[in-house]
Structures are given as structure tokens and as C-alpha cells.
Tab-separated table of C-alpha atoms in Angstrom:
chain	number	residue	atom	x	y	z
A	1	MET	CA	-25.495	1.904	-4.597
A	2	LYS	CA	-23.850	3.326	-1.464
A	3	LYS	CA	-23.602	1.394	1.761
A	4	SER	CA	-22.692	3.309	4.892
A	5	LEU	CA	-21.478	2.445	8.359
A	6	LEU	CA	-21.969	5.264	10.863
A	7	SER	CA	-19.819	4.928	13.965
A	8	ASP	CA	-18.714	6.808	17.028
A	9	TYR	CA	-17.026	6.211	20.356
A	10	VAL	CA	-16.361	7.871	23.680
A	11	PHE	CA	-13.624	7.243	26.242
A	12	TYR	CA	-14.140	7.387	30.009
A	13	LYS	CA	-10.781	7.439	31.740
A	14	GLU	CA	-12.398	7.475	35.193
A	15	LEU	CA	-14.383	4.323	34.322
A	16	ASN	CA	-11.592	2.592	32.378
A	17	LEU	CA	-14.104	2.269	29.548
A	18	THR	CA	-14.654	2.826	25.845
A	19	ILE	CA	-18.197	2.795	24.478
A	20	GLU	CA	-18.630	2.482	20.734
A	21	ALA	CA	-21.793	2.378	18.673
A	22	HIS	CA	-22.389	1.536	15.032
A	23	LYS	CA	-25.347	1.638	12.662
A	24	GLY	CA	-25.691	0.808	9.010
A	25	VAL	CA	-23.960	-1.774	6.873
A	26	VAL	CA	-20.633	-3.356	7.787
A	27	VAL	CA	-18.774	-3.780	4.492
A	28	PRO	CA	-15.215	-5.002	3.867
A	29	ASN	CA	-12.645	-2.864	5.695
A	30	SER	CA	-15.194	-0.548	7.343
A	31	PHE	CA	-14.728	-1.958	10.830
A	32	THR	CA	-10.939	-2.232	10.470
A	33	SER	CA	-10.794	1.413	9.338
A	34	PHE	CA	-12.878	2.435	12.341
A	35	LYS	CA	-10.595	0.573	14.779
A	36	ILE	CA	-7.495	2.181	13.248
A	37	LEU	CA	-8.988	5.674	13.658
A	38	GLN	CA	-10.031	4.886	17.209
A	39	ALA	CA	-6.543	3.639	18.171
A	40	GLU	CA	-5.010	6.833	16.744
A	41	ASP	CA	-7.136	9.028	19.035
A	42	LYS	CA	-4.893	10.741	21.620
A	43	ASN	CA	-7.286	9.672	24.407
A	44	TYR	CA	-7.224	5.992	23.426
A	45	SER	CA	-5.943	3.542	26.020
A	46	LYS	CA	-5.242	-0.126	25.413
A	47	ASP	CA	-6.251	-0.746	29.024
A	48	TYR	CA	-9.852	0.416	28.702
A	49	ASN	CA	-12.593	-2.178	28.723
A	50	ASN	CA	-14.941	-1.839	25.775
A	51	ILE	CA	-18.661	-2.032	25.092
A	52	THR	CA	-19.382	-2.299	21.369
A	53	ASP	CA	-22.971	-1.916	20.173
A	54	LEU	CA	-23.630	-3.742	16.893
A	55	ARG	CA	-27.402	-4.010	17.405
A	56	ASN	CA	-28.074	-1.550	14.565
A	57	VAL	CA	-25.867	-3.044	11.867
A	58	VAL	CA	-26.173	-5.551	9.063
A	59	PHE	CA	-23.084	-7.452	7.979
A	60	ASP	CA	-22.426	-7.516	4.243
A	61	ILE	CA	-19.085	-9.273	4.424
A	62	THR	CA	-17.584	-12.683	3.793
A	63	LEU	CA	-15.779	-15.156	6.003
A	64	ASP	CA	-12.524	-13.943	4.433
A	65	ASN	CA	-13.354	-10.399	5.586
A	66	VAL	CA	-13.799	-11.682	9.157
A	67	LYS	CA	-10.431	-13.451	8.880
A	68	GLY	CA	-8.864	-10.199	7.624
A	69	PHE	CA	-10.234	-8.252	10.590
A	70	LEU	CA	-8.897	-10.899	12.968
A	71	SER	CA	-5.506	-10.717	11.262
A	72	HIS	CA	-5.511	-6.958	11.901
A	73	ILE	CA	-6.343	-7.513	15.575
A	74	LYS	CA	-3.701	-10.207	15.978
A	75	ALA	CA	-1.088	-8.028	14.254
A	76	ASN	CA	-1.881	-5.281	16.761
A	77	ASN	CA	-2.291	-7.568	19.762
A	78	HIS	CA	0.631	-5.794	21.461
A	79	LYS	CA	-1.613	-2.716	21.646
A	80	LEU	CA	-4.185	-4.642	23.676
A	81	SER	CA	-4.055	-5.179	27.387
A	82	GLU	CA	-4.092	-8.585	29.080
A	83	GLY	CA	-7.395	-9.071	30.880
A	84	LYS	CA	-9.167	-6.288	28.993
A	85	LYS	CA	-12.831	-7.139	28.478
A	86	VAL	CA	-14.778	-6.408	25.299
A	87	ALA	CA	-18.547	-6.881	25.455
A	88	VAL	CA	-20.228	-6.870	22.042
A	89	LEU	CA	-23.990	-6.315	21.878
A	90	VAL	CA	-25.933	-8.087	19.109
A	91	ALA	CA	-29.672	-8.340	18.429
A	92	THR	CA	-30.316	-10.267	15.199
A	93	PRO	CA	-29.489	-13.674	13.700
A	94	ASN	CA	-27.272	-11.949	11.086
A	95	GLN	CA	-25.217	-10.308	13.830
A	96	PHE	CA	-25.106	-13.478	15.921
A	97	ILE	CA	-23.809	-15.587	13.015
A	98	TYR	CA	-20.878	-13.225	12.413
A	99	ALA	CA	-20.273	-12.922	16.153
A	100	SER	CA	-20.178	-16.719	16.474
A	101	VAL	CA	-17.740	-17.086	13.585
A	102	PHE	CA	-15.563	-14.351	15.056
A	103	ALA	CA	-15.667	-15.970	18.522
A	104	LYS	CA	-14.544	-19.338	17.127
A	105	MET	CA	-11.634	-17.745	15.248
A	106	GLN	CA	-10.364	-15.403	17.974
A	107	ASN	CA	-8.051	-17.716	19.896
A	108	ARG	CA	-4.827	-16.342	21.365
A	109	LEU	CA	-5.874	-12.718	21.712
A	110	ALA	CA	-4.627	-10.719	24.691
A	111	HIS	CA	-8.113	-9.631	25.686
A	112	GLN	CA	-11.427	-11.340	26.346
A	113	ILE	CA	-14.305	-10.858	23.892
A	114	LYS	CA	-17.850	-12.019	24.576
A	115	PHE	CA	-21.087	-11.456	22.668
A	116	PHE	CA	-24.385	-10.632	24.362
A	117	PHE	CA	-28.022	-10.189	23.395
A	118	SER	CA	-28.602	-8.332	26.676
A	119	LEU	CA	-26.829	-5.207	27.918
A	120	GLU	CA	-27.633	-6.301	31.457
A	121	LYS	CA	-25.756	-9.603	30.995
A	122	ALA	CA	-22.847	-7.779	29.347
A	123	LEU	CA	-22.538	-5.400	32.295
A	124	GLN	CA	-22.704	-8.276	34.782
A	125	TRP	CA	-19.815	-9.948	32.970
A	126	MET	CA	-17.804	-6.722	32.802
A	127	ASP	CA	-18.348	-6.147	36.519
A	128	GLY	CA	-17.842	-2.381	36.251
A	129	PRO	CA	-19.426	0.622	37.966
A	130	TYR	CA	-21.793	1.407	35.072
A	131	THR	CA	-25.566	1.120	34.826
A	132	ASN	CA	-27.795	0.010	31.954
A	133	GLN	CA	-29.317	3.482	31.771
A	134	PHE	CA	-25.927	5.214	31.574
A	135	ILE	CA	-24.668	2.930	28.787
A	136	GLU	CA	-27.923	3.073	26.770
A	137	ASN	CA	-27.959	6.880	27.031
A	138	GLU	CA	-24.354	7.084	25.825
A	139	ILE	CA	-25.091	4.756	22.892
A	140	LYS	CA	-28.090	6.885	21.898
A	141	GLN	CA	-25.983	10.051	22.020
A	142	LEU	CA	-23.231	8.469	19.920
A	143	LEU	CA	-25.700	7.406	17.240
A	144	LEU	CA	-27.370	10.831	17.023
A	145	LYS	CA	-24.372	12.469	15.322
A	146	PRO	CA	-21.737	9.869	14.569
A	147	LYS	CA	-18.269	11.282	13.835
A	148	ILE	CA	-17.135	8.509	11.525
A	149	VAL	CA	-18.892	7.648	8.281
A	150	TYR	CA	-17.517	4.872	6.128
A	151	GLU	CA	-19.152	4.706	2.697
A	152	MET	CA	-18.578	2.230	-0.063
A	153	ASP	CA	-20.045	2.218	-3.551
A	154	TYR	CA	-21.351	-1.062	-4.836
A	155	SER	CA	-22.192	-1.685	-8.463
A	156	TYR	CA	-24.293	-4.727	-9.135
């Protein structure tokens, strides 16, 4: 059985912003692989704030996988800017549970990460020049034809 995570992102230098959107199943290493590819993009900037949409994903990972992802982030903390804000959008109990675990484990990171059920609240916290409509439209466009597909075969 194949499980897929479809992901994409866009950078806005003029807004100091990265928007990323994901749909599908988050499996071990899928999110870490995505973040590595994103950081290798020539337009990537450690200074950009980030809006991450996880409202269309299901997590099929363990607590150890979350710890592994955090280890990756901490190992690359020098690539992250002090004061950078990361707003993560969630919509389901499954997403919230993993977000809560991640939030409790993320101490001593260079940037601020917060989880939101509402895009409006996320944008208020980020305090940037973007509107709900602009962000939602960008997320929709990213999910129409995602550039990054991470597939994993599972045999049960």
C-alpha cells in the first residue's frame, strides 16, 4: 500500500514570507525530506517567516519520528533566523495532537513556532501585510499541482 505526501511551497521576497502546503499522509522522513529540498532551493531565505498548512494531512508517524524531525531542526538551527515566525495551520484532532507534542518538545529553537486552527489568528500573530484571501488563494494554487511527492510503500 502506498502512502503519499504531496507538498509545495512559494517564496515571497517582498513579503519576507514562505507559504507551504501539504496534503496526504505524513510518514517517517517525508516532512524532513521536504524541508531539506526547500532549504536547498536557491530562493530560500532563513529570514522568511513561514505559513505551513497541514490542514489536509494525516500523521502516520510515531513519537520517535517527531523527535527525529526535531533533531533535524535543531541540527540545522544555525540556518534559522532569530525572531522568525512559523505559523502552522491545523484542523483535526490528529493534527493537533502531533502539533501539541511538537510544541512541547521544541524548546531552544532560534525561531518561534505556533499552531493555529484559524488562518485569521495566525495572520494576527504574524503581524504581516498579508490577507486571509491572499494566503488561502496561494495555498489552493500550491495544492493544485504540488511539485514534491513523497511516496512510501507499506506492507502490512
